[in-house]
Every structure is written in structure tokens, then in C-alpha cells.
JSON list of C-alpha atoms in Angstrom, two decimals:
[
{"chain": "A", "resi": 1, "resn": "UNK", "atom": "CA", "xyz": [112.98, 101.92, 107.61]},
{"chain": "A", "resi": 2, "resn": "UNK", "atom": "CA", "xyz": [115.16, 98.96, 108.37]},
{"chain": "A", "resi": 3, "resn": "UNK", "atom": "CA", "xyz": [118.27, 100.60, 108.03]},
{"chain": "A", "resi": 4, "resn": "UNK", "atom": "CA", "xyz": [117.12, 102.74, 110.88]},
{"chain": "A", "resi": 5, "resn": "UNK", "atom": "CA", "xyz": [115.66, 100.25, 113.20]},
{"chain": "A", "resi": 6, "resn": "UNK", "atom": "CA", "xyz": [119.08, 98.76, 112.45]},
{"chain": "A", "resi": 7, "resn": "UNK", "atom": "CA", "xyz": [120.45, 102.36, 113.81]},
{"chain": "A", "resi": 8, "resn": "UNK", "atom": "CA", "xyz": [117.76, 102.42, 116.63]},
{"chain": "A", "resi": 9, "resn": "UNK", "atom": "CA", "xyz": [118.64, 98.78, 117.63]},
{"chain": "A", "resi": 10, "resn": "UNK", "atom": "CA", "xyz": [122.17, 99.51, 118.00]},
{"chain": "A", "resi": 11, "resn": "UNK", "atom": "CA", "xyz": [121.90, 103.33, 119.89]},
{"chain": "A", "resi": 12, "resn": "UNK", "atom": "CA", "xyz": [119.78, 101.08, 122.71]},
{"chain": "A", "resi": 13, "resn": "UNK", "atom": "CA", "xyz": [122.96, 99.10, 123.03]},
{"chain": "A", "resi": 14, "resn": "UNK", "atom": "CA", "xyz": [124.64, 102.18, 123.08]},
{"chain": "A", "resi": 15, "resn": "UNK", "atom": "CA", "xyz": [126.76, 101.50, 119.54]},
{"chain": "A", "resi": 16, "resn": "UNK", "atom": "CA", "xyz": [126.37, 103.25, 116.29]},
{"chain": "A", "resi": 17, "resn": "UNK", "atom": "CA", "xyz": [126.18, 100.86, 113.25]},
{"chain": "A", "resi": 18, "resn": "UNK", "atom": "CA", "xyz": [127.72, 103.72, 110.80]},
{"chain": "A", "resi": 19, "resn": "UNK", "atom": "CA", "xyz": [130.83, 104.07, 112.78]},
{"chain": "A", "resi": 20, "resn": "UNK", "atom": "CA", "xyz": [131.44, 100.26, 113.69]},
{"chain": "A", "resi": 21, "resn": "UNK", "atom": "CA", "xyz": [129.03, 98.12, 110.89]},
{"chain": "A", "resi": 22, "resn": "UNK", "atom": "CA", "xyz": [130.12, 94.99, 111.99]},
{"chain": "A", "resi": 23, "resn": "UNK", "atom": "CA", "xyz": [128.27, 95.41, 115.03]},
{"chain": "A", "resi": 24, "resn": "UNK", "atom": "CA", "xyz": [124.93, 94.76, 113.01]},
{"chain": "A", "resi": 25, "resn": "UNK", "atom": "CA", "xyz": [124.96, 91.18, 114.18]},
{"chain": "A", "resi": 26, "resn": "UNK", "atom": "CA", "xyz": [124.87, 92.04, 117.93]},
{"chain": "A", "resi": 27, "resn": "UNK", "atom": "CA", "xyz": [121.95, 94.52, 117.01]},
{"chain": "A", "resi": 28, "resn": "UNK", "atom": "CA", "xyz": [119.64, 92.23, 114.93]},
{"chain": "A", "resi": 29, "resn": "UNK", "atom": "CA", "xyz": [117.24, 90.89, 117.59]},
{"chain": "A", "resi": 30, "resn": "UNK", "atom": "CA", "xyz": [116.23, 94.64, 118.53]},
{"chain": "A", "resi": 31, "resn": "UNK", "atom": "CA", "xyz": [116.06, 95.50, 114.75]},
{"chain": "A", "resi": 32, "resn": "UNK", "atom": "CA", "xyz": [114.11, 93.01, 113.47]},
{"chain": "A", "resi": 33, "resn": "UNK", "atom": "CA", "xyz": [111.79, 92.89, 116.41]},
{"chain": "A", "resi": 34, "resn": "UNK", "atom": "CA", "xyz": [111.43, 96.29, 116.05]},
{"chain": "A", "resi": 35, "resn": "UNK", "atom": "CA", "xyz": [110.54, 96.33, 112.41]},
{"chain": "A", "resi": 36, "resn": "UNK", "atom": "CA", "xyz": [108.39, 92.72, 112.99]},
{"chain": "A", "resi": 37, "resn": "UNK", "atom": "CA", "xyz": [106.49, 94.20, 115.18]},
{"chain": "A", "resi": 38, "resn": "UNK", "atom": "CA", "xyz": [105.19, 96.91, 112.19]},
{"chain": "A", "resi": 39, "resn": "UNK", "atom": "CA", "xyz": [105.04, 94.70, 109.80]},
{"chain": "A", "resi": 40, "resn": "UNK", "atom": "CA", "xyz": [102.73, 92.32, 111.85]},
{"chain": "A", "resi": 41, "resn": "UNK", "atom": "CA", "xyz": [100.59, 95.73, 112.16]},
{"chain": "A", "resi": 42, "resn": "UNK", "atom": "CA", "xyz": [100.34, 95.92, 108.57]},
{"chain": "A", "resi": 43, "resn": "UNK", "atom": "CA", "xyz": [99.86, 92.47, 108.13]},
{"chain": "A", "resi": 44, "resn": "UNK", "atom": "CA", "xyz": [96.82, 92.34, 110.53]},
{"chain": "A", "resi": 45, "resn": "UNK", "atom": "CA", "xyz": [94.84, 95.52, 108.75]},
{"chain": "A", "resi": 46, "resn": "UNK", "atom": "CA", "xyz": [95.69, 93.61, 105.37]},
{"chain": "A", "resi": 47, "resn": "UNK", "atom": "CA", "xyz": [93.50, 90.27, 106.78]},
{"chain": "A", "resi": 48, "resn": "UNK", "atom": "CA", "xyz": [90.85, 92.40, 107.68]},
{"chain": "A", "resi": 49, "resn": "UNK", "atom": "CA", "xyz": [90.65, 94.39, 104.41]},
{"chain": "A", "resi": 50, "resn": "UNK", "atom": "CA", "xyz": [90.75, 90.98, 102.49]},
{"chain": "A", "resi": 51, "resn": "UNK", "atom": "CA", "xyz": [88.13, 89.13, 104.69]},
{"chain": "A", "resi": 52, "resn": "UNK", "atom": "CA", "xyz": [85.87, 92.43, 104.06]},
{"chain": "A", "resi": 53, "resn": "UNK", "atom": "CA", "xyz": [87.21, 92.68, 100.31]},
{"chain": "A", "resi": 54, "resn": "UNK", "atom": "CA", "xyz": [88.61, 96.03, 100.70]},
{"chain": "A", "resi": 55, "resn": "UNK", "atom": "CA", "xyz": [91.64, 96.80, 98.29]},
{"chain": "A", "resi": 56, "resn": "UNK", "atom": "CA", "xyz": [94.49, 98.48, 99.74]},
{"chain": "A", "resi": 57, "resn": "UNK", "atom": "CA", "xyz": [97.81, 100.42, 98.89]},
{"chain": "A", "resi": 58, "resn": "UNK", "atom": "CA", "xyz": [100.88, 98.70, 99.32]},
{"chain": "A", "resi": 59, "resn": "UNK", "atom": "CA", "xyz": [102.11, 100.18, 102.67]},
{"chain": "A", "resi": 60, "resn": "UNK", "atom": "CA", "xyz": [104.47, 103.11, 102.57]},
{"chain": "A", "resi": 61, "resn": "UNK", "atom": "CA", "xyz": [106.68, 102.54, 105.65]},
{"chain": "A", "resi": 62, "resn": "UNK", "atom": "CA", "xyz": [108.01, 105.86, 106.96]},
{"chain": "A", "resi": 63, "resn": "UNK", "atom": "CA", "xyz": [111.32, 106.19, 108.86]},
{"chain": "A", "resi": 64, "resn": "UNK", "atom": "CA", "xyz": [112.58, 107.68, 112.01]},
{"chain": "A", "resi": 65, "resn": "UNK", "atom": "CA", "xyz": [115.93, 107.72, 113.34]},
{"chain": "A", "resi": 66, "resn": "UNK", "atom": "CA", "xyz": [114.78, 107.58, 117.04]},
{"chain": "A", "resi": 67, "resn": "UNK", "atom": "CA", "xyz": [112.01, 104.95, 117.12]},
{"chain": "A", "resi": 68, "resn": "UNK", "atom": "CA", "xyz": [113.33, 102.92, 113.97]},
{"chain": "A", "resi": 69, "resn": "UNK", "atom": "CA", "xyz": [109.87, 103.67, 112.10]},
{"chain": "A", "resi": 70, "resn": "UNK", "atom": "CA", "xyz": [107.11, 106.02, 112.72]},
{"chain": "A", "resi": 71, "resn": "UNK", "atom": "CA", "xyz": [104.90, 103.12, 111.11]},
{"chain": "A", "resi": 72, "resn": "UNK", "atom": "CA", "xyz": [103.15, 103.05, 107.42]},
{"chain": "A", "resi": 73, "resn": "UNK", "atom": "CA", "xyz": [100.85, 104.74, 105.31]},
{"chain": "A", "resi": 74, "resn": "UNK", "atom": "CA", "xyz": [98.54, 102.32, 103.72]},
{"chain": "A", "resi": 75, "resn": "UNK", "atom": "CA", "xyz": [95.34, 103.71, 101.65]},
{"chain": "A", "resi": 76, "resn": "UNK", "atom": "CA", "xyz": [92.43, 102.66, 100.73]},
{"chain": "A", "resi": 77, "resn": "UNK", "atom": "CA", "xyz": [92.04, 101.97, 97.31]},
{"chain": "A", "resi": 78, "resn": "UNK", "atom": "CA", "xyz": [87.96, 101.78, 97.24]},
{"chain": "A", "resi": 79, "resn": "UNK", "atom": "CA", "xyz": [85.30, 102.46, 100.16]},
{"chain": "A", "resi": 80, "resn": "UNK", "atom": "CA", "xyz": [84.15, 100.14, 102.94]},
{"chain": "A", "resi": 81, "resn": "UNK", "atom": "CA", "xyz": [80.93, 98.48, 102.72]},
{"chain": "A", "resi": 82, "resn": "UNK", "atom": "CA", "xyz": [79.77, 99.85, 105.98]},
{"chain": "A", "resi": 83, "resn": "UNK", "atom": "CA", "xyz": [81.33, 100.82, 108.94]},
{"chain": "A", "resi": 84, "resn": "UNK", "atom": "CA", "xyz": [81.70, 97.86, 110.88]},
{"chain": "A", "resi": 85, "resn": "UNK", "atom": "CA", "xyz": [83.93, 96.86, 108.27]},
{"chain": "A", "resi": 86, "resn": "UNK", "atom": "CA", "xyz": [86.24, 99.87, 108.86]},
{"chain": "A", "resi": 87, "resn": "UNK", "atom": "CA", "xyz": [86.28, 99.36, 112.81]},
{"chain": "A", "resi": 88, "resn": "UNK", "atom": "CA", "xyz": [87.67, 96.05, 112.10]},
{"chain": "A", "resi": 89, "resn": "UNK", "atom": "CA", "xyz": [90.22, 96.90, 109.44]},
{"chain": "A", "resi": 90, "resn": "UNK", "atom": "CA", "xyz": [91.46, 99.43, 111.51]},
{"chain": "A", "resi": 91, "resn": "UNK", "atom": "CA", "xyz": [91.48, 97.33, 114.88]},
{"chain": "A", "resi": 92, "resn": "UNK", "atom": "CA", "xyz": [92.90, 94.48, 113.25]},
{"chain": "A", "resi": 93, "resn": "UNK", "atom": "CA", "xyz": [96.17, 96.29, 112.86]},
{"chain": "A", "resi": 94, "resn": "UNK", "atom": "CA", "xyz": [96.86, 96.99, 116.84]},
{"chain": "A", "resi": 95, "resn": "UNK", "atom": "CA", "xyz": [95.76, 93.82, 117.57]},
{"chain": "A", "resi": 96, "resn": "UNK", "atom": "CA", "xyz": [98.54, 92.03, 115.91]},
{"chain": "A", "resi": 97, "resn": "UNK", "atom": "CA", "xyz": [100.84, 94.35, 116.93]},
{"chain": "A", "resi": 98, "resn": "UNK", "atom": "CA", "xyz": [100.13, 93.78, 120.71]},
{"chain": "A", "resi": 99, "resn": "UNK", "atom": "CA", "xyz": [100.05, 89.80, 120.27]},
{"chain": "A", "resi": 100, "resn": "UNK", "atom": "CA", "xyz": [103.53, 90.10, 118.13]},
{"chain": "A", "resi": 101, "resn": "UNK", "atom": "CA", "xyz": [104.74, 92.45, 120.94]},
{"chain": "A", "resi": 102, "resn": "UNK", "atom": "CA", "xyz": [104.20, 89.73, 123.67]},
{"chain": "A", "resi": 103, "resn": "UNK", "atom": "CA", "xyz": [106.23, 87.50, 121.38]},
{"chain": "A", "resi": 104, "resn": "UNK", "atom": "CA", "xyz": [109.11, 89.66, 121.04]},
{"chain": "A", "resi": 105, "resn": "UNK", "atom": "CA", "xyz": [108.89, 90.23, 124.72]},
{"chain": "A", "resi": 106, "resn": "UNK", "atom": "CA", "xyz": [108.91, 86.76, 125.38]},
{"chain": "A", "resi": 107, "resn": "UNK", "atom": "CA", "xyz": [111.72, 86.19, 122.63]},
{"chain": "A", "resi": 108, "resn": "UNK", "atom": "CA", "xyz": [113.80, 88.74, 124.49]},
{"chain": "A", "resi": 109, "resn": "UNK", "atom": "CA", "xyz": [113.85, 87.21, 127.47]},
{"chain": "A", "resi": 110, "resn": "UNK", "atom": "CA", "xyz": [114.86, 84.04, 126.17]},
{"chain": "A", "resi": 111, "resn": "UNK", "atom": "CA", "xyz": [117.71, 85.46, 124.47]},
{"chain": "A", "resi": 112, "resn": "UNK", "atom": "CA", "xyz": [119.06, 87.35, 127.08]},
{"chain": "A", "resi": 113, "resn": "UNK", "atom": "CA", "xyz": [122.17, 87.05, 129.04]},
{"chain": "A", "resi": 114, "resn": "UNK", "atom": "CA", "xyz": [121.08, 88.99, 132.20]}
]
């Protein structure tokens, strides 16, 4: 999955990593924001699980050659208590990922030249 964020990153900049690799420094702010942004996701569900004391799998992140990632499988390794619990272990996830996103928005206009 990084490897193809790395790819993704660089086809927005309209490069291809494979054919010229020592381009991967121009593409690493896409990349990793890219990939942060998932892992943040993950990240969030696995603070809810723990405050509600819910084991889960490691995730399982799943790659895709036009969006970087298509995110992660993560399972649940023993029930929820109730439902509540399961509401907030899955909001938690999108949650993150929208407050990370506004980071790397803000990042991105810091960083850039135009």
C-alpha cells in the first residue's frame, strides 16, 4: 500500500516513480499524506476498541493503484458489549480521518509553491 500511494502521489504530478525513481522525493508529501490519512483511520477505530476493550486484528491494508489504498480490513477478534460500543468504534475511524484530512489540507497549502 505505500508503494502505491508512492505511484498514486507521483501520477497526480503527472510522473511515474517506476520509470524515473528518483522522483520519489518530489512525490512524498502526496504519498505520505495519502497513506497518513488511513492510518489515522485505523488509528482512531483502534482508541475506540481499546477504551471499550474490544480486541482487534491487526489491520490488513489493501492496495490500489489509482487511489493509493482502498483502506484496511481490521476484524474483530471478540463481540462488543452492546451496541453503542460498536457505533463508536466504527465512527471513531472517519472521525480521525476527516480531522487528519484538514491537516493535510492545511499542510498542503503551506508547502506549496503556487
Amino acid at each position: 500500500s505505500v508503494l502505491t500511494c508512492f505511484e498514486v502521489g507521483a501520477a497526480v504530478q503527472g510522473a511515474d516513480i517506476f520509470l524515473k525513481p528518483e522522483l520519489w522525493i518530489e512525490t512524498w508529501p502526496i504519498s505520505l499524506g495519502i497513506f497518513g490519512i488511513q492510518v489515522a483511520h485505523e488509528i482512531g477505530h483502534r482508541i475506540a476498541a481499546a477504551l471499550h476493550k474490544v480486541k482487534l486484528s491487526p489491520p490488513f491494508f489493501v492496495p490500489n493503484e489509482q487511489l493509493g489504498t482502498f483502506g484496511a480490513v481490521t476484524n474483530f477478534e471478540e463481540n462488543t458489549p452492546n451496541r453503542n460500543a460498536l457505533l463508536d468504534i466504527a465512527a471513531a475511524g472517519p472521525a480521525v480521518s476527516l480531522f487528519a484530512s484538514l491537516v493535510t489540507l492545511v499542510l498542503g497549502f503551506l508547502i506549496s509553491n503556487s
